[in-house]
Amino acid sequence: MTVRLRAHHLLCMLTFVGEGYTPAFTANYKRIAERLSLGEEIEIVSGPDDICAPLLSGAAAHCHNASVGIRDEAAAAAVGRLVQADVREGVRILPDTMLLRRLRRNFALGTIRNACGGCEWGELCSHVADGGFKAALVDPREVSSRPRTPQGKA
């Protein structure tokens, strides 16, 4: 299987510690964090993704807001520069230990956080980053211990 993520969720996954908008959102995100920790491949999508799913039935689902699309564009550009690749719809990314460490290091340094400006979760994410990401639920140690096929997929 593949986890479908919008670009700014490449940043959010780095600091997710089990808090969220609703209990359904949080439970869903925890399941996704587990899948990512097991090394499940990510497919970049445009618009609402697997993390957004529990919010889409709500009348005020912010997932469709233009401001969220702007976050996606900024995150795709920042992550793309870091990994020297075009991060766009349809691109597949393997969240292995080296990638997660590189993303986290640059997140903590602030070099890929321009998409996070004005986000209501910014303070929490800064706290998680300042703590060395120890409480984050996407755990790169789990990713590195998972057996791989030659293509890097299960």
Coordinates of C-alpha atoms in Angstrom, one line a residue:
M1 CA 0.0 0.0 0.0
T2 CA 0.9 3.6 -0.3
V3 CA 0.3 6.6 2.0
R4 CA -1.1 9.5 0.1
L5 CA 0.3 12.8 1.5
R6 CA 0.0 16.4 0.4
A7 CA 3.3 18.1 0.4
H8 CA 3.1 20.1 3.7
H9 CA 2.3 16.8 5.5
L10 CA 5.9 15.8 4.7
L11 CA 6.7 18.4 7.4
C12 CA 3.9 17.6 9.8
M13 CA 4.8 13.9 9.9
L14 CA 8.1 14.9 11.4
T15 CA 6.6 16.2 14.6
F16 CA 3.3 14.4 15.0
V17 CA 3.0 13.3 18.6
G18 CA -0.6 12.2 18.8
E19 CA -2.4 15.5 18.9
G20 CA -4.9 16.7 16.3
Y21 CA -8.1 18.4 15.4
T22 CA -10.6 15.7 16.5
P23 CA -10.3 12.2 18.1
A24 CA -11.1 10.6 14.7
F25 CA -8.3 12.7 13.0
T26 CA -5.8 11.7 15.7
A27 CA -6.7 8.0 15.6
N28 CA -6.3 8.0 11.8
Y29 CA -3.0 9.9 11.9
K30 CA -1.6 7.4 14.5
R31 CA -2.4 4.6 12.1
I32 CA -0.7 6.5 9.3
A33 CA 2.3 7.2 11.5
E34 CA 2.6 3.5 12.1
R35 CA 2.5 2.7 8.4
L36 CA 5.2 5.4 7.7
S37 CA 7.3 4.0 10.6
L38 CA 7.2 0.6 8.8
G39 CA 8.6 2.2 5.7
E40 CA 5.4 2.4 3.6
E41 CA 5.9 4.4 0.5
I42 CA 4.5 8.0 0.2
E43 CA 2.8 9.3 -2.9
I44 CA 2.5 13.1 -3.1
V45 CA -1.1 14.2 -3.9
S46 CA -2.6 17.6 -4.7
G47 CA -5.3 18.5 -2.2
P48 CA -6.8 16.4 0.7
D49 CA -4.9 13.2 1.5
D50 CA -5.0 10.2 3.8
I51 CA -4.4 12.4 6.9
C52 CA -7.2 14.8 5.9
A53 CA -9.8 12.1 5.4
P54 CA -11.5 12.3 8.8
L55 CA -12.0 16.0 8.4
L56 CA -13.5 16.1 4.9
S57 CA -17.1 15.5 6.0
G58 CA -17.1 18.6 8.3
A59 CA -18.7 21.8 7.1
A60 CA -15.6 23.8 7.9
A61 CA -13.0 21.4 6.5
H62 CA -9.9 23.6 6.0
C63 CA -8.3 21.0 3.8
H64 CA -9.7 22.7 0.7
N65 CA -8.7 26.2 1.6
A66 CA -6.3 28.1 -0.7
S67 CA -4.0 28.8 2.3
V68 CA -3.4 25.1 2.7
G69 CA -2.5 24.8 -1.0
I70 CA 0.0 27.6 -0.5
R71 CA 1.5 25.6 2.4
D72 CA 1.8 22.6 0.0
E73 CA 3.6 24.6 -2.6
A74 CA 6.0 26.1 -0.1
A75 CA 6.7 22.7 1.5
A76 CA 7.2 21.0 -1.9
A77 CA 9.7 23.7 -2.9
A78 CA 11.6 23.5 0.4
V79 CA 11.7 19.7 0.5
G80 CA 12.5 19.5 -3.2
R81 CA 15.5 21.8 -2.8
L82 CA 16.7 19.8 0.2
V83 CA 16.5 16.4 -1.6
Q84 CA 17.3 17.8 -5.0
A85 CA 14.2 16.4 -6.6
D86 CA 10.9 17.6 -8.0
V87 CA 8.4 17.1 -5.2
R88 CA 5.0 17.2 -7.0
E89 CA 1.8 15.3 -7.5
G90 CA 2.5 11.6 -8.3
V91 CA 6.0 11.5 -7.0
R92 CA 6.7 8.6 -4.7
I93 CA 9.0 8.9 -1.7
L94 CA 10.3 6.2 0.6
P95 CA 10.5 7.5 4.2
D96 CA 13.7 5.7 5.1
T97 CA 15.9 6.5 8.1
M98 CA 18.3 8.7 6.1
L99 CA 15.5 10.9 4.6
L100 CA 13.7 11.3 7.9
R101 CA 16.9 12.3 9.7
R102 CA 17.8 14.8 7.0
L103 CA 14.3 16.3 7.0
R104 CA 14.3 16.5 10.8
R105 CA 17.7 18.1 11.0
N106 CA 16.7 20.7 8.5
F107 CA 13.3 21.2 10.1
A108 CA 15.0 21.8 13.5
L109 CA 17.3 24.3 11.8
G110 CA 14.4 26.1 10.2
T111 CA 15.6 25.7 6.7
I112 CA 12.5 23.8 5.5
R113 CA 9.8 25.4 7.7
N114 CA 8.7 28.3 5.5
A115 CA 5.5 26.5 4.8
C116 CA 4.8 26.4 8.6
G117 CA 4.3 30.2 9.0
G118 CA 1.1 31.0 10.7
C119 CA 0.2 27.3 11.4
E120 CA -1.6 26.8 14.7
W121 CA 0.6 23.8 15.4
G122 CA 3.9 25.7 15.1
E123 CA 4.6 26.0 18.8
L124 CA 4.0 22.3 19.4
C125 CA 6.2 21.4 16.4
S126 CA 9.0 23.7 17.6
H127 CA 8.8 22.0 21.0
V128 CA 9.0 18.5 19.5
A129 CA 12.0 19.6 17.3
D130 CA 13.7 21.2 20.3
G131 CA 13.3 17.9 22.1
G132 CA 15.1 16.0 19.4
F133 CA 11.8 14.5 18.0
K134 CA 11.9 11.9 20.7
A135 CA 8.1 12.0 21.1
A136 CA 7.3 11.9 17.4
L137 CA 5.3 8.9 16.3
V138 CA 6.9 8.4 12.9
D139 CA 10.0 6.6 14.2
P140 CA 13.0 6.3 11.8
R141 CA 14.5 3.6 13.9
E142 CA 11.5 1.4 13.0
V143 CA 12.0 2.2 9.4
S144 CA 15.6 1.2 9.3
S145 CA 14.9 -2.2 11.0
R146 CA 12.3 -3.3 8.4
P147 CA 13.4 -5.8 5.8
R148 CA 13.4 -4.5 2.3
T149 CA 13.1 -5.9 -1.2
P150 CA 15.6 -4.8 -3.8
Q151 CA 13.3 -2.0 -4.9
G152 CA 13.0 -0.6 -1.3
K153 CA 9.4 -1.7 -1.0
A154 CA 7.7 -4.4 1.0

